[in-house]
Short mmCIF file of C-alpha atoms in Angstrom, two decimals:
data_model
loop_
_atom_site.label_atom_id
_atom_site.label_comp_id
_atom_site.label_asym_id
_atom_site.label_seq_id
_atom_site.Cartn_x
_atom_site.Cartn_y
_atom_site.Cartn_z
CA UNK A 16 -136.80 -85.45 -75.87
CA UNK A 17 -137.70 -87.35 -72.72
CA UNK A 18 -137.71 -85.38 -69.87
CA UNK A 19 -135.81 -86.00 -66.96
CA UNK A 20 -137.55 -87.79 -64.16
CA UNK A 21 -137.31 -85.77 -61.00
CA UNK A 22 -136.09 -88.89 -58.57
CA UNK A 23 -132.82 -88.64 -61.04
CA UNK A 24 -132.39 -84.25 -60.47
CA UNK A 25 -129.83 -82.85 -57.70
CA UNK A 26 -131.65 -80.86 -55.16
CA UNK A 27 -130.43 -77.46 -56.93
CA UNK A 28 -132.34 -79.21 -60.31
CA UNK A 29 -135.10 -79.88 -58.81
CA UNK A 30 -135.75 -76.02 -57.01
CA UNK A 31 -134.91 -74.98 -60.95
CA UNK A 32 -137.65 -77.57 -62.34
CA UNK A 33 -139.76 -76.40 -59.61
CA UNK A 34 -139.21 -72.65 -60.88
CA UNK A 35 -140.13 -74.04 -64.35
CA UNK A 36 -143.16 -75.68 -63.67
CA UNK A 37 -145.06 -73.09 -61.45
CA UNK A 38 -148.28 -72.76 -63.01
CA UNK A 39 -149.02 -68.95 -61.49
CA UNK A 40 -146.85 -65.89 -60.34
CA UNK A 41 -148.39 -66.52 -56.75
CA UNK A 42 -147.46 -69.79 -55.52
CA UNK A 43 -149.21 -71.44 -52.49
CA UNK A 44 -147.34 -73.61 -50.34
CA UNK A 45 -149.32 -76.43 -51.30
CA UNK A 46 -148.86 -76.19 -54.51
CA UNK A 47 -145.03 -76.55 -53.75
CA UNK A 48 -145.88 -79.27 -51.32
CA UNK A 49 -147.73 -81.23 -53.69
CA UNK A 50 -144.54 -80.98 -56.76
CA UNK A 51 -142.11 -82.68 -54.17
CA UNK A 52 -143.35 -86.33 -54.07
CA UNK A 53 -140.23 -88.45 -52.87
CA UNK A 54 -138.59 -87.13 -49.87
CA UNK A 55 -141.11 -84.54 -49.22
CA UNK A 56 -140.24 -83.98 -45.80
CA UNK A 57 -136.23 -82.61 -46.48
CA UNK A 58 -137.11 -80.65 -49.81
CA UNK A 59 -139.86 -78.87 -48.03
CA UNK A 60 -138.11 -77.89 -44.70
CA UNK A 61 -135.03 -76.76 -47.41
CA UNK A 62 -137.23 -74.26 -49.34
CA UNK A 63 -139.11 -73.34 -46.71
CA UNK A 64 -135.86 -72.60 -44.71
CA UNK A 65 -133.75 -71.11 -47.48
CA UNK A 66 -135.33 -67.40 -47.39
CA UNK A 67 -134.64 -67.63 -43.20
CA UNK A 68 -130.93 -67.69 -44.11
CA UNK A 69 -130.93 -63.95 -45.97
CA UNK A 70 -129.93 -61.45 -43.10
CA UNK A 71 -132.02 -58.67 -41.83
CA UNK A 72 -135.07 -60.09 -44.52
CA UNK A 73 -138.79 -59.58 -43.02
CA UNK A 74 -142.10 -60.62 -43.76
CA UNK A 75 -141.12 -63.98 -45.21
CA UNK A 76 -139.27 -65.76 -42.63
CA UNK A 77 -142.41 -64.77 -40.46
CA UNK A 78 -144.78 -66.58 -43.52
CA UNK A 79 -142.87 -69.73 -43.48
CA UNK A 80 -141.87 -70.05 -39.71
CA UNK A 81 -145.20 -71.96 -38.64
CA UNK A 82 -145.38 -73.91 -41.97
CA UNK A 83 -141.75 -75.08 -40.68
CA UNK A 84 -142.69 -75.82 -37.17
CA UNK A 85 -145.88 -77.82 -38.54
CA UNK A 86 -143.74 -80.32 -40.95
CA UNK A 87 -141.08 -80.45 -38.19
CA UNK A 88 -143.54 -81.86 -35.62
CA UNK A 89 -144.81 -84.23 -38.14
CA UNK A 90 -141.42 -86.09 -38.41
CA UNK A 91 -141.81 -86.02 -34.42
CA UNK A 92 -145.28 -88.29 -35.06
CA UNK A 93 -143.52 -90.19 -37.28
CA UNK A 94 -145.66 -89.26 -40.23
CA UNK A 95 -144.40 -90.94 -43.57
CA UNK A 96 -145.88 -87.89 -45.72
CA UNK A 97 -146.22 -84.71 -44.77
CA UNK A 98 -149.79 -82.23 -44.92
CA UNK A 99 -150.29 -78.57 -44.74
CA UNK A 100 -154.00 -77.68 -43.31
CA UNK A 101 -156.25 -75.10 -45.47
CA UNK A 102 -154.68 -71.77 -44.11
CA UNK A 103 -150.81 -72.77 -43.76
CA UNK A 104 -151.05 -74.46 -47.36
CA UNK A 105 -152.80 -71.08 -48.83
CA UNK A 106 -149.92 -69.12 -47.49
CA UNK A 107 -147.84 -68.32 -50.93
CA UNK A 108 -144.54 -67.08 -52.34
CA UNK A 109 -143.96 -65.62 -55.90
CA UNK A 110 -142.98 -67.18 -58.95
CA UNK A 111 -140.09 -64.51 -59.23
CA UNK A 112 -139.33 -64.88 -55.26
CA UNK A 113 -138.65 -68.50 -55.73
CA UNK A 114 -136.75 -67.93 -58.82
CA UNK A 115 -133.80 -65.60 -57.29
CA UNK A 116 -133.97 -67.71 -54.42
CA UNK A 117 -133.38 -71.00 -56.62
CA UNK A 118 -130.43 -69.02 -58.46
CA UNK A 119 -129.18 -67.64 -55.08
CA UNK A 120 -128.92 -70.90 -52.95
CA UNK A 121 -127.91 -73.36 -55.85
CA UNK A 122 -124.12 -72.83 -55.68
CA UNK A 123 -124.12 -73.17 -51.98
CA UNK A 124 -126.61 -76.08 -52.42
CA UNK A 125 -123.88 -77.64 -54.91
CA UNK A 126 -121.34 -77.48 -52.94
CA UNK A 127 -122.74 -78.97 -49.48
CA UNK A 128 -123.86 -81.87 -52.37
CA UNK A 129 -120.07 -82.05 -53.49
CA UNK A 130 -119.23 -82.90 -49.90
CA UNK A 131 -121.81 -85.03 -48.56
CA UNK A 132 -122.60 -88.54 -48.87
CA UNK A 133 -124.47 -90.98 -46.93
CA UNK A 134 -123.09 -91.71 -43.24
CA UNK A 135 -124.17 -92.34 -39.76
CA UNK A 136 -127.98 -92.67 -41.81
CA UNK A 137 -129.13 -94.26 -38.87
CA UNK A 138 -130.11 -90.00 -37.85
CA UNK A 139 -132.08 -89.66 -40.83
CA UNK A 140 -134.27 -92.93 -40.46
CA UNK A 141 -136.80 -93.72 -37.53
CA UNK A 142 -136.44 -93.98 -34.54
CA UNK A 143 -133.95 -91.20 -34.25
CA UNK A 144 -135.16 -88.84 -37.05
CA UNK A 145 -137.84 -88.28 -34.77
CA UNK A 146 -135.10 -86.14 -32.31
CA UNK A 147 -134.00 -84.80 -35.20
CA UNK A 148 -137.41 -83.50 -35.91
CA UNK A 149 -138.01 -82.31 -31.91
CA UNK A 150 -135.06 -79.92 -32.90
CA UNK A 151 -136.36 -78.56 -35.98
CA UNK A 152 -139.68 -77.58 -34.24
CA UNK A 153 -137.05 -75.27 -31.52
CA UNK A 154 -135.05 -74.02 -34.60
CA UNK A 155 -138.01 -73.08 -36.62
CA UNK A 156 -139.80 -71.86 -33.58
CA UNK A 157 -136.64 -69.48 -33.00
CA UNK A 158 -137.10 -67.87 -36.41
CA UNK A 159 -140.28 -65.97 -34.48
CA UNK A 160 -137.99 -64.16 -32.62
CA UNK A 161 -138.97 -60.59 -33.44
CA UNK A 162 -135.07 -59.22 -33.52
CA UNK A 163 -132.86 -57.74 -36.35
CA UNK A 164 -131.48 -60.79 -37.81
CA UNK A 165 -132.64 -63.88 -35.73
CA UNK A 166 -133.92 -65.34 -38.57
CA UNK A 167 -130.41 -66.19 -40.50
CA UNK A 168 -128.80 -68.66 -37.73
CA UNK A 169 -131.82 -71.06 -37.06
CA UNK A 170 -132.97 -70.70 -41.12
CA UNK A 171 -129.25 -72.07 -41.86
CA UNK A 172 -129.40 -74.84 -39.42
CA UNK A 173 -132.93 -75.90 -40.13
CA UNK A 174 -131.62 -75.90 -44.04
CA UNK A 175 -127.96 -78.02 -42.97
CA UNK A 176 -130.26 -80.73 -41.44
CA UNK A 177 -132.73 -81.02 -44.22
CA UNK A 178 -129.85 -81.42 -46.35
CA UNK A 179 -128.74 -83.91 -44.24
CA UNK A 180 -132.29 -86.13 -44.34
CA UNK A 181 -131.83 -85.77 -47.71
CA UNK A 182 -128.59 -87.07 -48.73
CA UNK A 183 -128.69 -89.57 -45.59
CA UNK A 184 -125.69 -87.33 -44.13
CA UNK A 185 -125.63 -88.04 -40.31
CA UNK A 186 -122.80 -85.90 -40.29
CA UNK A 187 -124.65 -83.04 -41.41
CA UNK A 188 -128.03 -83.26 -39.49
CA UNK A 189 -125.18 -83.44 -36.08
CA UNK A 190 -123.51 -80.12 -37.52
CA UNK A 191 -126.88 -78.30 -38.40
CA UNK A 192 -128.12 -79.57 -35.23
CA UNK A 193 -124.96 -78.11 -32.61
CA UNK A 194 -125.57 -75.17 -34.46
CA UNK A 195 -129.02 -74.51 -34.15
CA UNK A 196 -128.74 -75.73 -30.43
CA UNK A 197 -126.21 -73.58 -29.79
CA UNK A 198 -128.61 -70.35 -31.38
CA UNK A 199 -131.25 -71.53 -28.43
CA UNK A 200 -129.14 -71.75 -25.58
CA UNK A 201 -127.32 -68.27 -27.16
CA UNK A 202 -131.13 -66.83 -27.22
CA UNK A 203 -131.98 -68.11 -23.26
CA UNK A 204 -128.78 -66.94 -22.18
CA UNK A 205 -129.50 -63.24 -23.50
CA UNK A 206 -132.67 -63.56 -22.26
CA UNK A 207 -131.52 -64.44 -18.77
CA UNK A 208 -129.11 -61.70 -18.87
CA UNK A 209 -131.38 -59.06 -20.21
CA UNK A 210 -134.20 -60.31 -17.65
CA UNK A 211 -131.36 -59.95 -15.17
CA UNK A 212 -130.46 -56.80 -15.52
CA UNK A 213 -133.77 -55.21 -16.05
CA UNK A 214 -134.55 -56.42 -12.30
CA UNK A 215 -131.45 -54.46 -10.96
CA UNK A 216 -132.31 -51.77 -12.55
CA UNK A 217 -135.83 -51.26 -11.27
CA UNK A 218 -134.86 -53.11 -7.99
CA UNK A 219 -136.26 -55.94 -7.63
#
């Protein structure tokens, strides 16, 4: 039996063949890099992102954050294929990780594919992806935030956009967009009000 070409596989197929194909129990993130050929860019930013979206989770959001910020600012330079350098690529996941994550996201992944469809693509191509990718730098940049439970807001927007560039969705990169925006200008606002306060109470 012929297998099935991976241009033809959903995006919840192809994190499954992914899964199946992992050569080791430690994956690097160039490895993973390196499986995604076509339409590198919005598969990588998804699995990268995916984990962000689990409340409360540590250690991997912090792993991927910088890897995210890296491929981000690459659509910004308008780069058609995207590169990890030696110490970001070496950076890895396990086999087993990536397995209940594939089996964890695909439903949710299904249905956002059920729904979307190619519109407004003129947000997903250049000149304007590169915005697009200016705001995934800020949302991926967020997810360093060292609070309980920063990670899950900017993980889900970073992986509503990437679904977006990949099914040509305008629609979907504007609503993962508003919401990631609206995370930053939640996060300044605290800020301001914390930094606010701590000056009237000591003052100043």
């Amino acid at each position: 039996m012929t297998a099935q070409p991976s241009v033809d596989l959903t995006i919840s197929q192809r994190l499954d063949h992914l899964v199946a194909e992992a050569p080791a129990e430690q994956i690097s993130l160039s490895w993973i890099l390196h499986q995604l050929h076509e339409r590198a860019f919005g598969l990588f930013l998804l699995i990268l992102a995916l984990p962000c979206c689990i409340p409360f989770l540590y250690g991997i959001p912090q792993i991927v954050s910088l890897p995210l910020m890296f491929i981000s600012a690459q659509i910004v330079m308008g780069r058609r294929d995207p590169w990890l350098p030696g110490k970001l690529g070496e950076r890895s996941v396990t086999k087993d990780g990536l397995d209940k994550l594939s089996q964890r996201a695909g439903p949710w992944l299904r249905r956002i594919e059920g729904v979307s469809k190619p519109r407004l693509a003129l947000l997903t191509n250049p000149p304007l992806d590169r915005f697009v990718g200016l705001a995934l730098v800020l949302f991926s940049a967020s997810i360093l935030v060292p609070l309980p439970g920063t990670n899950t807001v900017p993980g889900f927007a970073v992986v509503v956009v990437a679904m977006g560039l990949l099914q040509r969705d305008g629609i979907l990169v504007i609503i993962g967009s508003l919401l990631g925006t609206a995370w930053i200008a939640s996060l300044i606002f605290a800020g301001a009000t914390l930094a606010s306060l701590i000056k009237n109470w000591i003052g100043l």
